[in-house]
Coordinates of C-alpha atoms in Angstrom, one line a residue:
X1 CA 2.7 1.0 -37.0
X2 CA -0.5 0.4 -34.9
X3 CA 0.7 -3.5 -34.9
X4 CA 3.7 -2.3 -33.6
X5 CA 2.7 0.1 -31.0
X6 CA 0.2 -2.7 -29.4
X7 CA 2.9 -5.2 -29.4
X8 CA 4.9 -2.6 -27.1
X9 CA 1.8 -1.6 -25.1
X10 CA 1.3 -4.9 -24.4
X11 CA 5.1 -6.1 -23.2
X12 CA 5.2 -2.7 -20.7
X13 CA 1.7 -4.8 -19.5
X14 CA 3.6 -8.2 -19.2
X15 CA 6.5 -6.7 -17.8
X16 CA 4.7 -4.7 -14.8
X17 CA 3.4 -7.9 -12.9
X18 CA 7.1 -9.4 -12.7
X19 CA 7.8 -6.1 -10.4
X20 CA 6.0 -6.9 -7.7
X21 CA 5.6 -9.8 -5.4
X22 CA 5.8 -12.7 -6.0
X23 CA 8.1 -12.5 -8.9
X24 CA 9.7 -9.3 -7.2
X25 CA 12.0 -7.8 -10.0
X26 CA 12.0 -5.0 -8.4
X27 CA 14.2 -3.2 -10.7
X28 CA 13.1 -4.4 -13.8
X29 CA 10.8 -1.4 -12.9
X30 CA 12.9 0.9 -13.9
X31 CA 12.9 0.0 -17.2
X32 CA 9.1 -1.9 -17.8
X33 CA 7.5 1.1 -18.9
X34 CA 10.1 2.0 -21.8
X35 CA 8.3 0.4 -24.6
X36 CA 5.0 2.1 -23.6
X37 CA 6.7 5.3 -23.8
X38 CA 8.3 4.4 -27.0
X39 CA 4.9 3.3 -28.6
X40 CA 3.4 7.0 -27.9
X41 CA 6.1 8.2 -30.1
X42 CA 4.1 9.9 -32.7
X43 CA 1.1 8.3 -31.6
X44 CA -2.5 10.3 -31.7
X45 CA -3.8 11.0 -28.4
X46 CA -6.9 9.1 -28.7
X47 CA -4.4 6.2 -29.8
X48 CA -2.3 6.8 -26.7
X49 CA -5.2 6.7 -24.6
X50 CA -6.3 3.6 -25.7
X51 CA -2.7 2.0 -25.9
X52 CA -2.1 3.1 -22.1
X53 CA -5.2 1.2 -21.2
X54 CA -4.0 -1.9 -22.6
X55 CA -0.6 -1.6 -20.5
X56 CA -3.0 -0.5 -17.5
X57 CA -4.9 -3.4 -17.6
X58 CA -2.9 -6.1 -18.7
X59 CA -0.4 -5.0 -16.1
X60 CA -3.1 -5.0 -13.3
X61 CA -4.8 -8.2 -14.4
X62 CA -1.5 -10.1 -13.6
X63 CA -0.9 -8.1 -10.1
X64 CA -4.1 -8.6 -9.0
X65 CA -5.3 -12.1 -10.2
X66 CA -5.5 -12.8 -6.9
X67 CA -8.8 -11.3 -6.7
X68 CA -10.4 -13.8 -8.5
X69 CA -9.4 -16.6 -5.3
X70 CA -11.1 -14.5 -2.9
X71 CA -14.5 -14.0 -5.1
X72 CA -14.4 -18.1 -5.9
X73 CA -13.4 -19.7 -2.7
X74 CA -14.1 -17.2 -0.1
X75 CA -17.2 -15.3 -2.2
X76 CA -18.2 -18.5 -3.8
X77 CA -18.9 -16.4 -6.8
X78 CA -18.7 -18.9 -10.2
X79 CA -15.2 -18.1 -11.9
X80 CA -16.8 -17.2 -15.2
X81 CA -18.5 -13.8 -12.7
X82 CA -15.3 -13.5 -10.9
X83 CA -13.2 -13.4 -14.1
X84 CA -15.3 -10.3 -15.0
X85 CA -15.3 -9.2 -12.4
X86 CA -11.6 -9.0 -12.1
X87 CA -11.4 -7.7 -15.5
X88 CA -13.9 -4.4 -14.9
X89 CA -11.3 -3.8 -11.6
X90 CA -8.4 -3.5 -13.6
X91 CA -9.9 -1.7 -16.6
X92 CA -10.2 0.6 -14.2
X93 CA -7.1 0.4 -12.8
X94 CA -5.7 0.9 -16.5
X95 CA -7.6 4.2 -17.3
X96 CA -5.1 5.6 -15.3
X97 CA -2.2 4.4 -17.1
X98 CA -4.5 5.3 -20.4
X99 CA -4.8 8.5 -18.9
X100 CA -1.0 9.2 -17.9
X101 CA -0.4 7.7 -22.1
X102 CA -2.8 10.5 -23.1
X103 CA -1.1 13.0 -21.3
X104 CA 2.7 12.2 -22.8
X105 CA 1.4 13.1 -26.3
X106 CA -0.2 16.2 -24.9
X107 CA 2.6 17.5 -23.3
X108 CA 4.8 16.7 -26.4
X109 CA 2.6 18.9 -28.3
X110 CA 1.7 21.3 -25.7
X111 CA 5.6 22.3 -25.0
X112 CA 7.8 20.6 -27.5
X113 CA 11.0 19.2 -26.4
X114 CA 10.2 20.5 -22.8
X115 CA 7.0 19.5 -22.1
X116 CA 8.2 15.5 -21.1
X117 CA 9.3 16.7 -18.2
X118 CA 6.0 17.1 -15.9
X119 CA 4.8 13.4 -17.1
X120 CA 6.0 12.1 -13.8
X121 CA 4.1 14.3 -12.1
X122 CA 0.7 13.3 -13.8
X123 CA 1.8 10.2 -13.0
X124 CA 1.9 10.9 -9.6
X125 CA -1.3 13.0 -9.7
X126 CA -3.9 10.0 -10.6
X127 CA -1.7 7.8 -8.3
X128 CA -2.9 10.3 -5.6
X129 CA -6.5 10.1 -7.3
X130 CA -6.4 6.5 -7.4
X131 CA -5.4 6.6 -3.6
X132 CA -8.8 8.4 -3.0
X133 CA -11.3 7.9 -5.5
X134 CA -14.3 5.6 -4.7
X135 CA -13.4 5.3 -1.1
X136 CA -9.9 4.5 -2.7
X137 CA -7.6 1.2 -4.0
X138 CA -4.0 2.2 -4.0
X139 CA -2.8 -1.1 -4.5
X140 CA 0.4 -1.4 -5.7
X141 CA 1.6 1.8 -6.5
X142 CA 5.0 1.9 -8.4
X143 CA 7.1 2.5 -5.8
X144 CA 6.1 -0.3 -3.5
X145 CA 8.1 -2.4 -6.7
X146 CA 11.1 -1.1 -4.8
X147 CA 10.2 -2.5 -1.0
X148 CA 14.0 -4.5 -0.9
X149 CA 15.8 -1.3 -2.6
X150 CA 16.5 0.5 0.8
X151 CA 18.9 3.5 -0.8
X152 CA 16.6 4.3 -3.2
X153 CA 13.1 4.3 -0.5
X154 CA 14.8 6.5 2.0
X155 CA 13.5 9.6 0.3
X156 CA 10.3 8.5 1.2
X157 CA 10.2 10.1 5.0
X158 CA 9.8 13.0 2.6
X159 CA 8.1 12.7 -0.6
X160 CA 5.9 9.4 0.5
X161 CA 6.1 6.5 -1.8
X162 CA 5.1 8.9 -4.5
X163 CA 8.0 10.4 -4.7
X164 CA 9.4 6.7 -5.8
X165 CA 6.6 6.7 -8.2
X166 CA 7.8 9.8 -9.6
X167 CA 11.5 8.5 -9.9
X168 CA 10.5 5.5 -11.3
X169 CA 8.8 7.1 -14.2
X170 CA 11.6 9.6 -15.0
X171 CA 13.7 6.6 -15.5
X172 CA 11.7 5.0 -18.0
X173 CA 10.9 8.6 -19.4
X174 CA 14.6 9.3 -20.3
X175 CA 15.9 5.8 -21.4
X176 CA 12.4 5.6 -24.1
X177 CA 14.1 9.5 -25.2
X178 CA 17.7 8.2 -25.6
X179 CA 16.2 5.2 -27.2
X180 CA 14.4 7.4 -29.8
X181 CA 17.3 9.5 -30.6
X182 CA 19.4 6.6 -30.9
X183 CA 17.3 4.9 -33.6
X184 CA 17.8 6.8 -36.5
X185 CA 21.6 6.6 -36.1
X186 CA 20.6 2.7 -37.0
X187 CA 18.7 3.4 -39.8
X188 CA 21.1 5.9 -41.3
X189 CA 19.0 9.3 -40.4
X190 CA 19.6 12.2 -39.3
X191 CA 18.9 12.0 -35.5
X192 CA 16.6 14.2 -33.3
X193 CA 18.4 16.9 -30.7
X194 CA 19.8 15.1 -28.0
X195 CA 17.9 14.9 -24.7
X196 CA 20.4 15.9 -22.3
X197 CA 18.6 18.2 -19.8
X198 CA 16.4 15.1 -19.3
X199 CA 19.3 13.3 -18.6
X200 CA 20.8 15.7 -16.7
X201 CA 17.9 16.5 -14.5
X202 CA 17.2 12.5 -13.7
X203 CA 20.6 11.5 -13.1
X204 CA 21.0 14.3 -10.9
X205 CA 17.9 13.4 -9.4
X206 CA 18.8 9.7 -9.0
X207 CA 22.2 10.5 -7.7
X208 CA 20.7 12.8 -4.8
X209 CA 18.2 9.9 -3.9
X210 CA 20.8 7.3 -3.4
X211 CA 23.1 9.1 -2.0
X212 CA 20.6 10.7 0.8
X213 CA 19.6 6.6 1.3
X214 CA 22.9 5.4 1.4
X215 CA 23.4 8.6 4.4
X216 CA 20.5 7.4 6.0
X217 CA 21.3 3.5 6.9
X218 CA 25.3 3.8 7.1
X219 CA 25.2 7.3 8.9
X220 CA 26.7 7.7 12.0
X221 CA 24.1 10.8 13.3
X222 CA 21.5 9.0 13.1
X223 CA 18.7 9.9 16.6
X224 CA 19.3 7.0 19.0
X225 CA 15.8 5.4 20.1
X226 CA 14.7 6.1 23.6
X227 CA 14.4 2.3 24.4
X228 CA 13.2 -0.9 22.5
X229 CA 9.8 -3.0 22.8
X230 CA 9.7 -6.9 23.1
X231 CA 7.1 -8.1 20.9
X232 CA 5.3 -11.3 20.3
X233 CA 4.2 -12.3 16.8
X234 CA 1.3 -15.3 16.6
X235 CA 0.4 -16.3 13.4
X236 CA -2.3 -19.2 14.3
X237 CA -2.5 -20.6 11.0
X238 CA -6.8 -20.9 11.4
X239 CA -8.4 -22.5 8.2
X240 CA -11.2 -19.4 6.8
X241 CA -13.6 -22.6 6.8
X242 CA -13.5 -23.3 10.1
X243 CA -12.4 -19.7 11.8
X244 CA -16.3 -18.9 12.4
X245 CA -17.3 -22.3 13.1
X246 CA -18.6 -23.0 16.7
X247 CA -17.0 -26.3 16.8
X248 CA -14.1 -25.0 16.5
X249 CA -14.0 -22.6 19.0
X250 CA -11.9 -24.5 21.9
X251 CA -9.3 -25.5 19.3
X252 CA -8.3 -22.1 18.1
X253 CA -8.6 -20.5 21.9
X254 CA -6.5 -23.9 22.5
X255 CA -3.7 -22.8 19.7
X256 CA -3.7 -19.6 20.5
X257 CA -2.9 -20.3 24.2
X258 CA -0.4 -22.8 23.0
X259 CA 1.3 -20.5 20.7
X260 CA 1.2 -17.8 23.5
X261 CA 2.8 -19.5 26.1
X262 CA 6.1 -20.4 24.0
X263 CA 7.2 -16.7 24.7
X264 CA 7.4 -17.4 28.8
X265 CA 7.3 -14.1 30.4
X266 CA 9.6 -12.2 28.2
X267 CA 7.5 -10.2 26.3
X268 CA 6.5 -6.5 26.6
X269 CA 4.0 -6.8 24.3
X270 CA 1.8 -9.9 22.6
X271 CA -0.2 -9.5 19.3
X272 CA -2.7 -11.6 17.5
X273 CA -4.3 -11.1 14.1
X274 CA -7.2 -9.7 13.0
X275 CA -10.6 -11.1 14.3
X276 CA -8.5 -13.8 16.0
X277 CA -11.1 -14.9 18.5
X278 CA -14.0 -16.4 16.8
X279 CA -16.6 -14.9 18.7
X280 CA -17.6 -11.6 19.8
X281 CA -15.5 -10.9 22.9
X282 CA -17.7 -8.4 24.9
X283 CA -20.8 -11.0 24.8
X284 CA -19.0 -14.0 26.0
X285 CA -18.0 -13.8 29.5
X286 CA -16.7 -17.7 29.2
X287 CA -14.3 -16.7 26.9
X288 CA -13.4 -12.9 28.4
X289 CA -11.9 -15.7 31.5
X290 CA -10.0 -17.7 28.9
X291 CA -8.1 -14.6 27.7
X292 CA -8.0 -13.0 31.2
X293 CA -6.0 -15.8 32.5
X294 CA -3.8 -16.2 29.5
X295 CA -2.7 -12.9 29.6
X296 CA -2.0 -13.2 33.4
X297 CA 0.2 -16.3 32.2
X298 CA 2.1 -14.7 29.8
X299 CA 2.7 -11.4 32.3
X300 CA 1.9 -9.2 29.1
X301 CA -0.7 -7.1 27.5
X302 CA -2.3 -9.3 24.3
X303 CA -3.4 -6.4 21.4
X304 CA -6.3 -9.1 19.5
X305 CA -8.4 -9.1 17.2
X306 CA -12.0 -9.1 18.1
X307 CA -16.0 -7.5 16.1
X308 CA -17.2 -4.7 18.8
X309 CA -21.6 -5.4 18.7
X310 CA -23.2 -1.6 19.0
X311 CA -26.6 -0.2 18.2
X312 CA -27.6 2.6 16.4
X313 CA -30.5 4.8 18.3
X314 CA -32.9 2.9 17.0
X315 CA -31.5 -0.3 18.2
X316 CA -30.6 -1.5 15.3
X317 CA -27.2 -3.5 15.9
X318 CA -24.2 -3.4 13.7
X319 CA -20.4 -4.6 14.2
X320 CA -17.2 -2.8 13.9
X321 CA -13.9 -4.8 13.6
X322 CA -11.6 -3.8 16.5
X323 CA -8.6 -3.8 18.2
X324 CA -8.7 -4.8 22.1
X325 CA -5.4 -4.2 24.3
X326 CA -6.0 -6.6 27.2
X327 CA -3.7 -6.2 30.2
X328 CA -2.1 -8.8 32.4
X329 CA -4.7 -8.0 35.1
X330 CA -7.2 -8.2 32.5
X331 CA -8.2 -4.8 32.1
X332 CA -9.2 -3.3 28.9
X333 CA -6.1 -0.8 28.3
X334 CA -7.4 0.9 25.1
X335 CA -9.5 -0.1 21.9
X336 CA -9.1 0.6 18.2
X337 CA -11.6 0.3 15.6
X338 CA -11.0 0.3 12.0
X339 CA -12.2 3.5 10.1
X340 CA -11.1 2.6 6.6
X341 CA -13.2 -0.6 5.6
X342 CA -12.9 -2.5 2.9
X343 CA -15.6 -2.2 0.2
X344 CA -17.4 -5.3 -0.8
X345 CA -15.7 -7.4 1.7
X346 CA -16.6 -5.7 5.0
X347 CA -20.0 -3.6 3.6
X348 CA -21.5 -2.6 0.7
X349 CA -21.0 1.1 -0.7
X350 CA -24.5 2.6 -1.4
X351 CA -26.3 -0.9 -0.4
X352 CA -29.5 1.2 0.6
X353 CA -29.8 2.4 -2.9
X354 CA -28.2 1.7 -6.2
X355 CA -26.3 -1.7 -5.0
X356 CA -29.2 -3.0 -3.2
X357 CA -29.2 -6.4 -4.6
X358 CA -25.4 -7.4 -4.0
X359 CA -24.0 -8.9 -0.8
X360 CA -20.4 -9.2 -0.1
X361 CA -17.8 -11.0 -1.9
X362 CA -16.2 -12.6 1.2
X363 CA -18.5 -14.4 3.8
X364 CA -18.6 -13.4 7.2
X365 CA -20.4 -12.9 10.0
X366 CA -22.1 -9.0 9.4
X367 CA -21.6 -5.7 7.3
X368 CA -19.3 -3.0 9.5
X369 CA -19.1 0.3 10.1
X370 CA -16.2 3.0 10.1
X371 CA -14.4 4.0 13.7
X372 CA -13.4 7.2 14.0
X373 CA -9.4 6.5 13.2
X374 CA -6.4 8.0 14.5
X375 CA -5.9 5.9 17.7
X376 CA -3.3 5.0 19.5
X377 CA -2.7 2.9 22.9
X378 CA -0.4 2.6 25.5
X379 CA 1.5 0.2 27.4
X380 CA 4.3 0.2 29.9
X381 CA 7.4 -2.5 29.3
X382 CA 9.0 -4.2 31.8
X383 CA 11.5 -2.7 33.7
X384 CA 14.9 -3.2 32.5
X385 CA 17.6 -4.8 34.7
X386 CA 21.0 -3.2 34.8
X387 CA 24.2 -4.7 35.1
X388 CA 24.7 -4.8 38.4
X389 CA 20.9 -6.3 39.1
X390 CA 18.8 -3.0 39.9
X391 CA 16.2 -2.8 38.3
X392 CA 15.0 0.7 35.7
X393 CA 11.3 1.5 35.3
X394 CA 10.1 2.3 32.3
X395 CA 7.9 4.8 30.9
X396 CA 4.6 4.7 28.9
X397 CA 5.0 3.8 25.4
X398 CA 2.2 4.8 22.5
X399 CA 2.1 2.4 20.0
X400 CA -0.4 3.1 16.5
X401 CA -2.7 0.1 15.4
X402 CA -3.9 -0.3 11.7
X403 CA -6.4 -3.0 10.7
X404 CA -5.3 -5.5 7.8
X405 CA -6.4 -3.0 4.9
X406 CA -5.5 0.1 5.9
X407 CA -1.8 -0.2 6.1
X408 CA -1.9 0.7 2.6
X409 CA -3.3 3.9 3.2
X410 CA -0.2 6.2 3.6
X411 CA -2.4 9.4 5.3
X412 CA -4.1 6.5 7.6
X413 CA -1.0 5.5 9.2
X414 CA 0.9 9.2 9.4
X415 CA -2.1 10.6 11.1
X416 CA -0.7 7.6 13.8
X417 CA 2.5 8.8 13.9
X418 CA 1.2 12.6 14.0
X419 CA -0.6 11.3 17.2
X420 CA 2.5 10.5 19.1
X421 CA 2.7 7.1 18.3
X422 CA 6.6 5.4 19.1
X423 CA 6.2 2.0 17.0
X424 CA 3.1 0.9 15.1
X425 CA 1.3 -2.2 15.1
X426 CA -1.1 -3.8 12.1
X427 CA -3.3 -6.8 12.7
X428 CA -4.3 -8.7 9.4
X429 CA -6.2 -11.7 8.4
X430 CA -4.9 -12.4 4.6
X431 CA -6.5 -16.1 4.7
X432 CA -8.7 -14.7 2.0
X433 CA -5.4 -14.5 -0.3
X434 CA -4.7 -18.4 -0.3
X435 CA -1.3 -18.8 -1.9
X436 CA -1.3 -15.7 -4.1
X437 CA 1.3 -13.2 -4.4
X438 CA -1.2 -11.0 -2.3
X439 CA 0.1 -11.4 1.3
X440 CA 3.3 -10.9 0.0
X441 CA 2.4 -7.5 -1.9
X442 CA 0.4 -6.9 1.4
X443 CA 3.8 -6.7 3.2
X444 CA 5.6 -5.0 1.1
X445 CA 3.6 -2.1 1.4
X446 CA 4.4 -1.8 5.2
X447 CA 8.0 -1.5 4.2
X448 CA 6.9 1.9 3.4
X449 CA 4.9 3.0 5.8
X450 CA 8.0 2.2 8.1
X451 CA 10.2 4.6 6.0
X452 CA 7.6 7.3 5.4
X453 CA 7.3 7.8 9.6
X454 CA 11.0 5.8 10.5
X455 CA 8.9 3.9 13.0
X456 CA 9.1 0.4 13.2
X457 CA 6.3 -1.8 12.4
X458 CA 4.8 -5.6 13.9
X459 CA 3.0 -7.5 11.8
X460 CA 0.9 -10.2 13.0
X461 CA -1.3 -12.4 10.1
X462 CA -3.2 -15.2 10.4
X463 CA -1.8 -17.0 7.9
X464 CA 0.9 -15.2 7.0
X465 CA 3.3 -13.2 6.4
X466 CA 4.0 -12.0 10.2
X467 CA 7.2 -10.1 10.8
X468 CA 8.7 -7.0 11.6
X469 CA 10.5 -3.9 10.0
X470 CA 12.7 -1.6 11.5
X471 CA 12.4 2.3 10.8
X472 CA 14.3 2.4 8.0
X473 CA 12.4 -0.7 6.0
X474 CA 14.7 -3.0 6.6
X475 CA 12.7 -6.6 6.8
X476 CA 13.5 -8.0 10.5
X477 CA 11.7 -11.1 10.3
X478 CA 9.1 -12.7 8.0
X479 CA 7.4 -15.5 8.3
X480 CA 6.2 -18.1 5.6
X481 CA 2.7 -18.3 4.5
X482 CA 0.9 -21.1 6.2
X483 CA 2.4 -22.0 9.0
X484 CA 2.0 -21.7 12.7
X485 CA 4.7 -19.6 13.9
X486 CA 5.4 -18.1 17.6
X487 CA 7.7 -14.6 16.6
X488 CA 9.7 -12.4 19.2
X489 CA 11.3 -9.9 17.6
X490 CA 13.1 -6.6 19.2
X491 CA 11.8 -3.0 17.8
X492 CA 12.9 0.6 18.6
X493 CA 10.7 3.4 20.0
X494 CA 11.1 6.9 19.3
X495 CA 9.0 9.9 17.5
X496 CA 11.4 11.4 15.2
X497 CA 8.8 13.3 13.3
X498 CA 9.6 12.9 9.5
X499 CA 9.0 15.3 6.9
X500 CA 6.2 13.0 5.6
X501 CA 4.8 12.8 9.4
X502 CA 4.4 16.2 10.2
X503 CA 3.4 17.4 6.1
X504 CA 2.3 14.2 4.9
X505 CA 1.7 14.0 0.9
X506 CA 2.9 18.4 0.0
X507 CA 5.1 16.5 -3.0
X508 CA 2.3 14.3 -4.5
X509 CA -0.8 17.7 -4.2
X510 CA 2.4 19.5 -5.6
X511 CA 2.1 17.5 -8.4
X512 CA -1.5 18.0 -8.7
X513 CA -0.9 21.6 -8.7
X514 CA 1.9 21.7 -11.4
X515 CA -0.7 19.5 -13.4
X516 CA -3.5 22.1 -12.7
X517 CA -1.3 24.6 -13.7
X518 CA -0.5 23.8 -16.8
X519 CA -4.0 22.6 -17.7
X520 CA -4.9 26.1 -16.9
X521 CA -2.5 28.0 -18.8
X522 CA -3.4 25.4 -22.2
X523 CA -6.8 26.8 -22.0
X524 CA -5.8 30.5 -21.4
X525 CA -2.8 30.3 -23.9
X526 CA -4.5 32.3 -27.5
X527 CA -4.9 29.5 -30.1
X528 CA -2.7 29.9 -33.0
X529 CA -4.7 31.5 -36.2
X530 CA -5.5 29.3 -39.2
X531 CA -3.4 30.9 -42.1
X532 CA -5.7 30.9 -45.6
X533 CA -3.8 29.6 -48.9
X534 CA -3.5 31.4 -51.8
X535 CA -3.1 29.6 -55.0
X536 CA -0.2 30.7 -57.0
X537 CA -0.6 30.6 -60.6
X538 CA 2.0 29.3 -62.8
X539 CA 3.2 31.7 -65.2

């Protein structure tokens, strides 16, 4: 029996990977987790545990591999350290599934028959803790596995992608249930009481989903955007070796300028990656010209990446990694700096302590510290020209930036939207990916963050993948990985206020409570008495 359950433990963990960029099988999803569920059958909990932890971190090991490319080329960590190092992330990561395993017995026992029914919603519980704990790593939730399955993601403008999560797991749930009261028919028992209400209740559930989706992007009510944007896409295509080398300074301003200028003067709007000029652009005034007249060239704003030098009272300096809007004129329209920083890559959590000894896994030029998030700029696009040649003005437009990480950060990027922001923006430098499946998973996740706000989204990378997504997560455009690539691509403005944007994750803390709940009422409920045994005596 154990054989058996670790077998199945261990194809849920084989299966998960395939669901995700690169392999993107997205709806094998639906399905991956049916022999986990069917190896907790009669399973102990400590057994469960331990068998979810086995899909948790077999299943994360092959997602995330990835991490071991940035710790050995970027980090120049030795493979044997980033190989355990990768392996402690995703042991982790798979406590969580362990976790979610240990809960499915419980529940069985706590509320037979019924019980199986709140699963999903621990499962969305620790994908909420997950999403928070230790500053937070919500990579690859569930539901991002269903990025390219547009009915079924609509219901994220109100449950997040959470409430994907939740769906997924229902799925599997109910198929592992009819699976286990369809195999004693095969081996000639008497089988277990049907599971319809499951049934019922998920293809109800799945039936409302798609057909609110399938509402959403054929609908003929749908709000009408106030205007559209112009926006220009540069993915440079800078080697990491030689982005924060000196020498190489003229040649990137020199690309950048040449990829730039292939737009003409069409543009409302021009974005570069993430620390796309290799140098800090307050302190060089050579440089601050070179941009100046560029952007007078392209008669457009440039949003760039740029590290902002400031000093603590003391005068001790440190960096933060920002956002500059520069305007044709060469004014400074706005600035964003990125609050949610990665850990180990852009500083060190509790460096002036306990983690005194380590530096970061990714060289660079300095440790960061947090904005204060929430930012959004403003711009003004051309005026539009009407038939019969006059001309329109526009208005102001507020646009949202986030910074490579945080896009995955669902709060992070509604608090943009809650801040009046018409399209968003993210700036991102996934060179430290190489060819992985990471810049594709990156991606994916912005899908999301499109349908949770139904704002559209322009992605510029400087490797790759740049492109944009329209507000209901439809892939506009998407560039290759590698390549140098000029992008203009056409995106609505509008705040239409979503359910997620103005009450932001109510379905996944509603989870939490239901799981609080029922914690609670286990440890109120009177325990059963132990019955004695008398011994009867044969007569």
């Amino acid at each position: 029996m154990r054989v058996r359950q670790l077998i199945l433990a261990c194809i849920s963990g084989l299966l998960l990977p395939l669901c995700f960029p690169k392999f993107d099988l997205g709806l094998l999803a639906w399905v991956a987790l049916i022999p986990l569920h069917i190896a907790l059958d009669s399973a102990t909990r400590r057994r469960a545990f331990w068998i979810g932890c086995l899909t948790g971190t077999i299943g994360f090991t092959g997602i995330m591999v990835w991490v071991v490319t940035v710790m050995t080329t970027y980090g120049k960590v030795p493979l044997p350290v980033s190989s355990v190092i990768l392996l402690l992330l995703t042991a982790y990561l798979g406590l969580y599934v362990g976790i979610y395993s240990w809960s499915v017995v419980w529940l069985r026992e706590f509320l037979p028959r019924y019980g199986i029914f709140f699963s999903p919603c621990v499962w969305v519980s620790l994908e909420l803790l997950r999403t928070y704990a230790f500053s937070g790593f919500p990579w690859s939730l569930l539901g991002y596995s269903q990025y390219r399955e547009l009915e079924i993601i609509q219901v994220a403008d109100h449950l997040g992608v959470y409430g994907v999560s939740f769906l997924i797991i229902l799925v599997n749930l109910t198929l592992a249930e009819m699976l286990l009261w369809l195999m004693p028919f095969f081996r000639g028992f008497r089988p277990k009481k049907l599971p319809w209400e499951l049934a019922t209740i998920t293809s109800l559930l799945m039936l409302l989903t798609y057909g609110y989706g399938e509402s959403l992007l054929t609908g003929s009510a749908l709000p009408t955007p106030k205007g559209v944007v112009t926006v220009g896409l540069v993915q440079p295509n800078i080697d990491q070796v030689m982005k924060w080398d000196s020498a190489y300074r003229d040649e990137t301003m020199h690309r950048f300028d040449r990829l730039t200028g292939q737009f003409g003067e069409t543009t409302d709007l021009i974005v570069w990656p993430e620390a796309a000029t290799p140098f800090i652009f307050e302190r060089e005034k050579d440089y601050q010209l070179q941009l100046m007249a560029l952007a007078d060239r392209a008669k457009a704003p440039i949003l760039f990446g740029s590290p902002a030098l400031r000093f603590y009272p003391d005068r001790r300096p440190y960096l933060l990694n920002s956002a500059y809007l520069l305007s044709a004129d060469g004014t400074i329209l706005g600035r964003y700096d990125k609050h949610h920083l990665v850990p180990f890559g852009e500083y060190i959590p509790l460096k002036s302590s306990l983690l005194f000894f380590l530096d970061k896994l990714v060289e660079g030029i300095g440790d960061f510290e947090a904005g204060p998030g929430g930012t959004t700029l403003s711009l003004t696009p051309k005026a539009t020209i009407r038939e019969d040649g006059t001309s329109v003005p526009s208005r102001p437009v507020k646009f949202g930036v986030a910074i490579c990480y945080e896009v995955i950060f669902p709060d992070l990027v509604r608090q943009l939207a809650v801040n009046g922001a018409e399209f968003l923006v993210t700036i991102t430098n996934d060179g430290w990916f190489g060819h992985s499946s990471a810049p594709a998973q990156h991606f994916s996740m912005v899908v999301f963050r499109s349908v949770e706000n139904h704002l559209a989204f322009a992605r510029s990378a400087n490797t790759g993948i740049t492109g944009a997504v329209d507000p209901y997560g439809r892939i506009l455009h998407a560039t290759g990985l590698y390549t140098e690539e000029s992008v203009r691509v056409t995106i609505p403005v509008w705040q239409p206020r979503t359910f997620y944007s103005r009450y932001g994750d109510v379905f996944a803390y509603g989870c939490v409570v239901i799981c609080a709940l029922l914690c609670l009422i286990s440890l109120l409920r009177p325990k059963e008495p132990v019955h004695g045994t008398t011994a009867i005596t044969p007569v």
